[in-house]
Amino acid sequence: MIIHETERLKLRAWLEADRDLFAEINSDPKVVEFFPFRRNRADADALFDSNNRNIHETGFGFFALALRENDAPIGFCGLARTDLKPHLPDGTVEIGWRLAARHWGKGYVTEAAGALPDYGFEERKLGEIVAIAVATNTRSIAVMKRIGMYCDPSRGFEHSGVPDTHPQLRPHVLYAITADRRQRNGETAKR
């Protein structure tokens, strides 16, 4: 199931052959630098199964990000319902991504993530999409800005799910984009 395509990429459901890549991006210390843990293979496989089930059942999840030229998976990018109470209310949809380190610096995340708000607003009829990141994660924050999201300081939070052993990972920023703002930005760009 292909969810969306861009010039170089496709967002699709995960295939069994993608498990190794999924495990890699969930255990590589560089990729999960802003997470308090790395997943072992069993945990990555369980998350793989849960995520793919959500994609098939709801159309939401972190989709496999693959190269169009050969369908090789390089990471993930998607729209997922958050489970971050009390920080975010039920029904909040977040855009997120993770990319194998060997594919960094090629603009893949910006290309894929930049297409998802239109998909979310037009196809899924969402009113708002958010993105969250550890406050010091400058790479992800730069992507959020490049795809037209704006920082909402009033919605930043100290992530209660981060253990006391990693206090530097608690402060989170929230960026958002609404369907109305995306439409206005698109009209401005056309002028």
Coordinates of N, CA and C in Angstrom, one line a residue:
M1 N 0.8 -1.2 0.0 CA 0.0 0.0 0.0 C 0.9 1.2 0.0
I2 N 0.8 2.0 -1.0 CA 1.5 3.3 -1.1 C 0.6 4.4 -0.6
I3 N 1.1 5.2 0.3 CA 0.4 6.2 0.9 C 0.5 7.5 0.1
H4 N 1.8 7.8 -0.3 CA 2.1 9.0 -1.0 C 3.4 8.9 -1.7
E5 N 3.6 9.6 -2.8 CA 4.9 9.7 -3.5 C 5.3 11.1 -3.7
T6 N 6.7 11.3 -3.7 CA 7.3 12.5 -4.0 C 8.2 12.3 -5.2
E7 N 9.0 13.3 -5.6 CA 9.9 13.1 -6.7 C 10.8 11.9 -6.5
R8 N 11.4 11.8 -5.4 CA 12.4 10.7 -5.2 C 12.0 9.6 -4.2
L9 N 10.9 9.8 -3.6 CA 10.5 8.9 -2.4 C 9.1 8.4 -2.5
K10 N 8.9 7.3 -1.8 CA 7.5 6.9 -1.6 C 7.3 6.5 -0.1
L11 N 6.1 6.8 0.4 CA 5.7 6.5 1.7 C 4.7 5.3 1.5
R12 N 5.0 4.2 2.2 CA 4.2 3.0 2.0 C 4.2 2.2 3.3
A13 N 3.3 1.2 3.3 CA 3.2 0.3 4.4 C 4.6 -0.5 4.5
W14 N 4.9 -1.0 5.6 CA 6.1 -1.7 5.8 C 6.0 -3.1 5.2
L15 N 7.0 -3.7 4.7 CA 7.1 -5.0 4.2 C 8.0 -5.9 5.1
E16 N 7.7 -7.1 5.1 CA 8.6 -8.0 6.0 C 10.1 -7.8 5.7
A17 N 10.4 -7.6 4.5 CA 11.8 -7.4 4.1 C 12.4 -6.1 4.7
D18 N 11.6 -5.2 5.3 CA 12.1 -4.0 5.9 C 12.4 -4.1 7.3
R19 N 12.3 -5.2 8.0 CA 12.5 -5.4 9.4 C 13.9 -5.0 9.8
D20 N 14.9 -5.4 9.0 CA 16.3 -5.1 9.4 C 16.5 -3.5 9.4
L21 N 16.0 -2.8 8.4 CA 16.2 -1.4 8.4 C 15.4 -0.8 9.6
F22 N 14.2 -1.2 9.9 CA 13.5 -0.7 11.1 C 14.3 -0.9 12.4
A23 N 14.8 -2.1 12.5 CA 15.7 -2.4 13.7 C 16.9 -1.5 13.8
E24 N 17.5 -1.2 12.6 CA 18.7 -0.4 12.6 C 18.4 1.1 13.0
I25 N 17.3 1.6 12.5 CA 17.0 3.0 12.9 C 16.5 3.2 14.3
N26 N 16.1 2.1 14.9 CA 15.7 2.2 16.3 C 16.7 1.8 17.3
S27 N 17.9 1.4 16.8 CA 19.0 1.0 17.7 C 20.3 1.8 17.5
D28 N 20.4 2.5 16.4 CA 21.6 3.3 16.1 C 21.7 4.5 17.0
P29 N 22.8 4.6 17.8 CA 23.0 5.7 18.7 C 22.9 7.1 18.1
K30 N 23.4 7.2 16.9 CA 23.3 8.5 16.2 C 21.8 8.9 15.9
V31 N 21.1 7.9 15.4 CA 19.7 8.1 15.0 C 18.8 8.4 16.2
V32 N 19.0 7.7 17.3 CA 18.1 7.9 18.5 C 18.8 8.7 19.6
E33 N 19.7 9.6 19.1 CA 20.4 10.4 20.1 C 19.5 11.2 21.1
F34 N 18.3 11.5 20.7 CA 17.4 12.3 21.5 C 16.4 11.5 22.2
F35 N 16.6 10.2 22.3 CA 15.7 9.3 23.0 C 16.5 8.7 24.2
P36 N 15.8 8.4 25.3 CA 16.5 7.9 26.4 C 16.9 6.4 26.4
F37 N 16.6 5.7 25.2 CA 16.9 4.3 25.1 C 17.0 3.9 23.6
R38 N 17.7 2.8 23.4 CA 17.7 2.2 22.1 C 16.9 0.9 22.2
R39 N 16.2 0.5 21.1 CA 15.4 -0.7 21.2 C 16.3 -1.9 20.7
N40 N 16.1 -3.0 21.4 CA 16.7 -4.3 20.9 C 15.9 -4.8 19.8
R41 N 16.3 -5.9 19.2 CA 15.6 -6.4 18.0 C 14.2 -6.9 18.4
A42 N 14.0 -7.5 19.5 CA 12.6 -8.0 19.8 C 11.7 -6.8 20.0
D43 N 12.2 -5.7 20.7 CA 11.3 -4.5 20.9 C 11.1 -3.8 19.6
A44 N 12.1 -3.8 18.7 CA 11.9 -3.1 17.4 C 10.9 -3.9 16.5
D45 N 11.0 -5.3 16.6 CA 10.0 -6.1 15.8 C 8.6 -5.9 16.4
A46 N 8.4 -5.8 17.7 CA 7.1 -5.6 18.2 C 6.5 -4.2 17.8
L47 N 7.4 -3.2 17.8 CA 7.0 -1.9 17.4 C 6.6 -1.9 15.9
F48 N 7.5 -2.6 15.1 CA 7.2 -2.7 13.6 C 5.8 -3.3 13.4
D49 N 5.5 -4.4 14.1 CA 4.2 -5.0 13.9 C 3.0 -4.1 14.4
S50 N 3.2 -3.4 15.5 CA 2.1 -2.5 16.0 C 1.9 -1.4 15.0
N51 N 3.0 -0.8 14.6 CA 3.0 0.4 13.6 C 2.3 0.0 12.3
N52 N 2.7 -1.2 11.8 CA 2.1 -1.6 10.5 C 0.7 -1.9 10.6
R53 N 0.3 -2.5 11.8 CA -1.1 -2.8 12.0 C -1.9 -1.5 12.0
N54 N -1.4 -0.5 12.7 CA -2.1 0.8 12.8 C -2.2 1.4 11.4
I55 N -1.2 1.3 10.5 CA -1.3 1.8 9.2 C -2.4 1.2 8.4
H56 N -2.5 -0.2 8.5 CA -3.5 -0.9 7.8 C -4.9 -0.7 8.3
E57 N -5.0 -0.5 9.6 CA -6.4 -0.4 10.2 C -6.9 1.1 10.2
T58 N -6.0 2.1 10.3 CA -6.4 3.4 10.5 C -5.9 4.4 9.4
G59 N -4.9 4.0 8.7 CA -4.3 4.9 7.7 C -3.3 5.9 8.4
F60 N -3.1 5.8 9.7 CA -2.2 6.6 10.4 C -1.0 5.7 10.9
G61 N 0.2 6.3 11.0 CA 1.3 5.6 11.5 C 2.6 6.2 10.9
F62 N 3.7 5.6 11.3 CA 5.0 6.1 10.7 C 5.3 5.1 9.5
F63 N 5.0 5.6 8.3 CA 5.1 4.8 7.1 C 6.6 4.6 6.7
A64 N 6.8 3.5 6.0 CA 8.1 3.2 5.5 C 8.5 4.3 4.5
L65 N 9.7 4.8 4.6 CA 10.2 5.8 3.6 C 11.1 5.1 2.7
A66 N 10.8 5.0 1.4 CA 11.6 4.2 0.5 C 12.0 5.0 -0.7
L67 N 13.1 4.7 -1.3 CA 13.5 5.3 -2.6 C 12.6 4.9 -3.7
R68 N 12.1 5.8 -4.5 CA 11.2 5.4 -5.6 C 12.0 4.6 -6.7
E69 N 13.3 4.8 -6.8 CA 14.0 4.1 -7.9 C 14.1 2.6 -7.7
N70 N 14.2 2.2 -6.4 CA 14.4 0.7 -6.2 C 13.5 0.2 -5.0
D71 N 12.7 1.0 -4.4 CA 11.9 0.7 -3.3 C 12.7 0.3 -2.0
A72 N 13.9 0.6 -2.0 CA 14.8 0.3 -0.8 C 14.3 1.2 0.4
P73 N 14.1 0.7 1.5 CA 13.7 1.5 2.7 C 14.9 2.2 3.2
I74 N 14.7 3.5 3.6 CA 15.7 4.3 4.2 C 15.4 4.9 5.6
G75 N 14.1 4.7 6.0 CA 13.7 5.3 7.3 C 12.2 5.3 7.4
F76 N 11.6 6.2 8.2 CA 10.2 6.3 8.2 C 9.8 7.8 8.3
C77 N 8.6 8.1 7.9 CA 8.0 9.4 8.0 C 6.5 9.2 7.9
G78 N 5.8 9.9 8.8 CA 4.4 9.6 8.8 C 3.6 10.6 9.7
L79 N 2.3 10.3 9.7 CA 1.4 11.0 10.6 C 0.8 10.0 11.5
A80 N 0.9 10.2 12.8 CA 0.4 9.2 13.8 C -0.3 10.0 14.9
R81 N -1.3 9.3 15.4 CA -2.0 9.8 16.6 C -1.1 9.7 17.8
T82 N -1.0 10.7 18.6 CA -0.1 10.7 19.7 C -0.8 10.0 20.9
D83 N 0.1 9.6 21.8 CA -0.4 9.0 23.1 C 0.5 9.7 24.2
L84 N 0.3 11.0 24.3 CA 1.1 11.8 25.2 C 0.3 12.6 26.2
K85 N -0.8 12.0 26.7 CA -1.5 12.7 27.8 C -0.6 12.8 29.0
P86 N -0.6 13.8 29.7 CA -1.4 15.0 29.7 C -0.9 16.1 28.8
H87 N 0.2 15.9 28.1 CA 0.9 16.9 27.3 C 0.1 17.3 26.1
L88 N -0.5 16.3 25.4 CA -1.3 16.6 24.2 C -2.6 15.9 24.3
P89 N -3.7 16.5 23.9 CA -5.0 15.9 24.0 C -5.2 14.7 23.0
D90 N -6.1 13.8 23.4 CA -6.4 12.7 22.5 C -6.8 13.3 21.1
G91 N -6.5 12.6 20.1 CA -6.9 13.0 18.8 C -5.8 13.9 18.1
T92 N -4.8 14.3 18.8 CA -3.7 15.0 18.2 C -2.9 14.2 17.3
V93 N -2.6 14.7 16.1 CA -1.9 14.0 15.1 C -0.5 14.6 14.9
E94 N 0.5 13.8 15.0 CA 1.9 14.3 14.9 C 2.5 13.8 13.7
I95 N 3.4 14.7 13.1 CA 4.2 14.2 12.0 C 5.6 13.9 12.6
G96 N 6.2 12.8 12.2 CA 7.4 12.3 12.7 C 8.3 11.6 11.7
W97 N 9.5 11.5 11.9 CA 10.4 10.8 11.0 C 11.6 10.3 11.7
R98 N 12.3 9.4 11.0 CA 13.6 8.8 11.5 C 14.2 8.2 10.2
L99 N 15.5 8.5 10.1 CA 16.2 8.2 8.8 C 17.5 7.5 9.2
A100 N 17.8 6.4 8.5 CA 19.1 5.7 8.6 C 20.2 6.8 8.4
A101 N 21.2 6.8 9.3 CA 22.3 7.8 9.3 C 23.0 7.9 7.9
R102 N 23.1 6.8 7.2 CA 23.9 6.8 5.9 C 23.1 7.6 4.9
H103 N 21.8 8.0 5.1 CA 21.0 8.7 4.2 C 20.8 10.2 4.6
W104 N 21.5 10.6 5.7 CA 21.4 12.0 6.1 C 22.0 12.9 5.1
G105 N 21.5 14.2 5.1 CA 22.2 15.2 4.3 C 21.8 15.3 2.9
K106 N 20.7 14.5 2.5 CA 20.3 14.5 1.1 C 18.9 15.1 0.9
G107 N 18.3 15.7 2.0 CA 17.0 16.3 1.9 C 15.8 15.4 1.9
Y108 N 16.1 14.1 2.2 CA 15.0 13.2 2.1 C 13.9 13.4 3.1
V109 N 14.2 13.7 4.3 CA 13.2 14.0 5.4 C 12.4 15.2 5.0
T110 N 13.1 16.3 4.6 CA 12.3 17.5 4.3 C 11.4 17.2 3.1
E111 N 11.8 16.5 2.1 CA 11.0 16.2 1.0 C 9.8 15.4 1.4
A112 N 9.9 14.3 2.2 CA 8.8 13.5 2.6 C 7.9 14.2 3.5
A113 N 8.5 14.8 4.6 CA 7.7 15.5 5.6 C 7.0 16.8 5.0
G114 N 7.6 17.4 4.0 CA 7.0 18.5 3.4 C 5.7 18.2 2.6
A115 N 5.6 17.0 2.2 CA 4.4 16.6 1.4 C 3.3 16.1 2.3
L116 N 3.6 15.7 3.6 CA 2.6 15.1 4.4 C 1.5 16.1 4.9
P117 N 1.8 17.3 5.2 CA 0.7 18.2 5.6 C -0.4 18.3 4.6
D118 N 0.0 18.4 3.3 CA -1.1 18.5 2.3 C -1.9 17.2 2.3
Y119 N -1.2 16.0 2.4 CA -1.9 14.8 2.5 C -2.8 14.7 3.7
G120 N -2.3 15.2 4.8 CA -3.1 15.2 6.1 C -4.3 16.1 6.0
F121 N -4.1 17.2 5.4 CA -5.2 18.2 5.3 C -6.2 17.9 4.2
E122 N -5.7 17.5 3.1 CA -6.6 17.2 1.9 C -7.3 15.8 2.0
E123 N -6.5 14.8 2.2 CA -7.0 13.4 2.2 C -7.6 13.0 3.5
R124 N -6.9 13.4 4.6 CA -7.4 12.9 5.9 C -8.3 14.0 6.7
K125 N -8.4 15.1 6.1 CA -9.3 16.2 6.6 C -8.9 16.6 8.0
L126 N -7.6 16.7 8.3 CA -7.1 17.1 9.6 C -7.2 18.6 9.7
G127 N -7.3 19.2 10.9 CA -7.3 20.6 11.1 C -6.0 21.1 11.5
E128 N -5.2 20.3 12.1 CA -3.9 20.7 12.6 C -3.0 19.4 12.7
I129 N -1.7 19.7 12.4 CA -0.7 18.6 12.6 C 0.4 19.3 13.4
V130 N 0.9 18.5 14.4 CA 2.0 19.0 15.3 C 3.2 18.1 15.1
A131 N 4.3 18.7 15.5 CA 5.6 18.0 15.6 C 6.2 18.3 16.9
I132 N 6.8 17.4 17.6 CA 7.5 17.6 18.9 C 8.9 17.1 18.8
A133 N 9.8 17.8 19.5 CA 11.2 17.4 19.6 C 11.8 17.8 20.9
V134 N 12.8 17.1 21.3 CA 13.7 17.6 22.4 C 14.2 19.0 22.0
A135 N 14.1 19.9 22.9 CA 14.4 21.3 22.7 C 15.8 21.6 22.0
T136 N 16.7 20.6 22.2 CA 18.1 20.8 21.7 C 18.3 20.0 20.4
N137 N 17.2 19.4 19.8 CA 17.3 18.7 18.6 C 17.2 19.6 17.4
T138 N 18.3 20.3 17.1 CA 18.3 21.3 16.1 C 18.0 20.8 14.7
R139 N 18.4 19.5 14.4 CA 18.2 19.0 13.1 C 16.7 18.8 12.8
S140 N 16.0 18.2 13.8 CA 14.5 18.1 13.6 C 13.8 19.4 13.6
I141 N 14.2 20.3 14.4 CA 13.6 21.6 14.5 C 13.8 22.3 13.1
A142 N 14.9 22.2 12.5 CA 15.2 22.8 11.2 C 14.2 22.3 10.2
V143 N 14.0 20.9 10.2 CA 13.0 20.4 9.2 C 11.6 20.9 9.5
M144 N 11.2 21.0 10.7 CA 9.9 21.6 11.1 C 9.7 23.0 10.5
K145 N 10.7 23.8 10.6 CA 10.7 25.2 10.0 C 10.6 25.1 8.5
R146 N 11.5 24.3 7.9 CA 11.5 24.2 6.4 C 10.2 23.8 5.8
I147 N 9.4 23.0 6.6 CA 8.1 22.5 6.0 C 7.0 23.4 6.4
G148 N 7.3 24.6 6.9 CA 6.3 25.6 7.2 C 5.6 25.5 8.5
M149 N 6.1 24.8 9.5 CA 5.5 24.7 10.8 C 6.0 25.9 11.6
Y150 N 5.3 26.3 12.6 CA 5.6 27.4 13.5 C 5.7 26.9 14.9
C151 N 6.6 27.5 15.7 CA 6.8 27.1 17.1 C 5.6 27.7 17.9
D152 N 5.1 26.9 18.8 CA 4.0 27.4 19.7 C 4.6 27.2 21.1
P153 N 5.3 28.2 21.6 CA 5.9 28.1 23.0 C 5.0 27.8 24.1
S154 N 3.7 28.2 24.0 CA 2.7 27.9 25.0 C 2.4 26.4 25.1
R155 N 2.8 25.6 24.1 CA 2.5 24.2 24.1 C 3.7 23.3 24.4
G156 N 4.9 23.9 24.6 CA 6.0 23.2 25.0 C 5.8 22.5 26.3
F157 N 6.6 21.5 26.6 CA 6.4 20.7 27.9 C 7.6 20.0 28.3
E158 N 7.6 19.6 29.5 CA 8.6 18.7 30.1 C 8.0 17.3 30.0
H159 N 8.7 16.5 29.2 CA 8.1 15.1 28.9 C 8.2 14.2 30.1
S160 N 7.1 13.9 30.7 CA 7.0 13.1 31.9 C 7.4 11.6 31.7
G161 N 7.5 11.2 30.4 CA 7.9 9.8 30.1 C 9.4 9.6 30.0
V162 N 10.1 10.7 30.1 CA 11.6 10.6 30.1 C 12.1 10.3 31.5
P163 N 12.9 9.3 31.6 CA 13.4 8.9 33.0 C 14.3 10.0 33.6
D164 N 14.4 9.9 34.9 CA 15.3 10.9 35.6 C 16.7 10.8 35.2
T165 N 17.1 9.7 34.6 CA 18.5 9.5 34.2 C 18.9 10.3 33.0
H166 N 17.9 10.9 32.3 CA 18.1 11.7 31.1 C 17.4 13.1 31.2
P167 N 17.7 13.9 32.2 CA 16.9 15.1 32.4 C 17.1 16.1 31.2
Q168 N 18.2 16.0 30.5 CA 18.4 16.9 29.3 C 17.5 16.6 28.2
L169 N 16.8 15.5 28.2 CA 15.8 15.1 27.2 C 14.4 15.4 27.5
R170 N 14.2 16.0 28.7 CA 12.8 16.3 29.1 C 12.2 17.5 28.4
P171 N 12.9 18.6 28.3 CA 12.3 19.8 27.6 C 12.0 19.5 26.2
H172 N 10.7 19.7 25.8 CA 10.2 19.5 24.4 C 9.6 20.7 23.9
V173 N 9.8 21.0 22.6 CA 9.2 22.1 21.9 C 8.1 21.5 21.0
L174 N 7.1 22.3 20.7 CA 6.0 21.9 19.9 C 5.9 22.8 18.7
Y175 N 5.9 22.3 17.5 CA 5.7 23.1 16.3 C 4.3 22.6 15.7
A176 N 3.6 23.5 15.0 CA 2.3 23.1 14.5 C 2.1 23.7 13.1
I177 N 1.2 23.2 12.4 CA 0.7 23.8 11.2 C -0.8 23.5 11.1
T178 N -1.6 24.4 10.7 CA -3.0 24.2 10.5 C -3.4 24.2 9.1
A179 N -4.5 23.6 8.7 CA -4.9 23.6 7.4 C -5.1 25.0 6.8
D180 N -5.6 25.9 7.6 CA -5.8 27.3 7.2 C -4.4 28.0 6.9
R181 N -3.5 27.8 7.8 CA -2.2 28.4 7.6 C -1.5 27.8 6.4
R182 N -1.6 26.5 6.2 CA -1.0 25.9 5.1 C -1.5 26.5 3.8
Q183 N -2.8 26.6 3.7 CA -3.5 27.2 2.6 C -3.0 28.6 2.3
R184 N -2.9 29.4 3.4 CA -2.5 30.8 3.2 C -1.0 30.8 2.8
N185 N -0.2 29.9 3.3 CA 1.2 29.9 2.9 C 1.3 29.5 1.4
G186 N 0.5 28.6 1.0 CA 0.5 28.2 -0.4 C 0.0 29.3 -1.4
E187 N -1.0 30.1 -0.9 CA -1.4 31.2 -1.8 C -0.4 32.3 -1.8
T188 N 0.4 32.5 -0.7 CA 1.5 33.5 -0.7 C 2.6 33.0 -1.7
A189 N 2.9 31.7 -1.6 CA 4.0 31.2 -2.5 C 3.6 31.3 -4.0
K190 N 2.3 31.3 -4.3 CA 1.9 31.4 -5.7 C 2.0 32.8 -6.3
R191 N 2.0 33.8 -5.4 CA 2.1 35.2 -5.9 C 3.4 35.6 -6.4

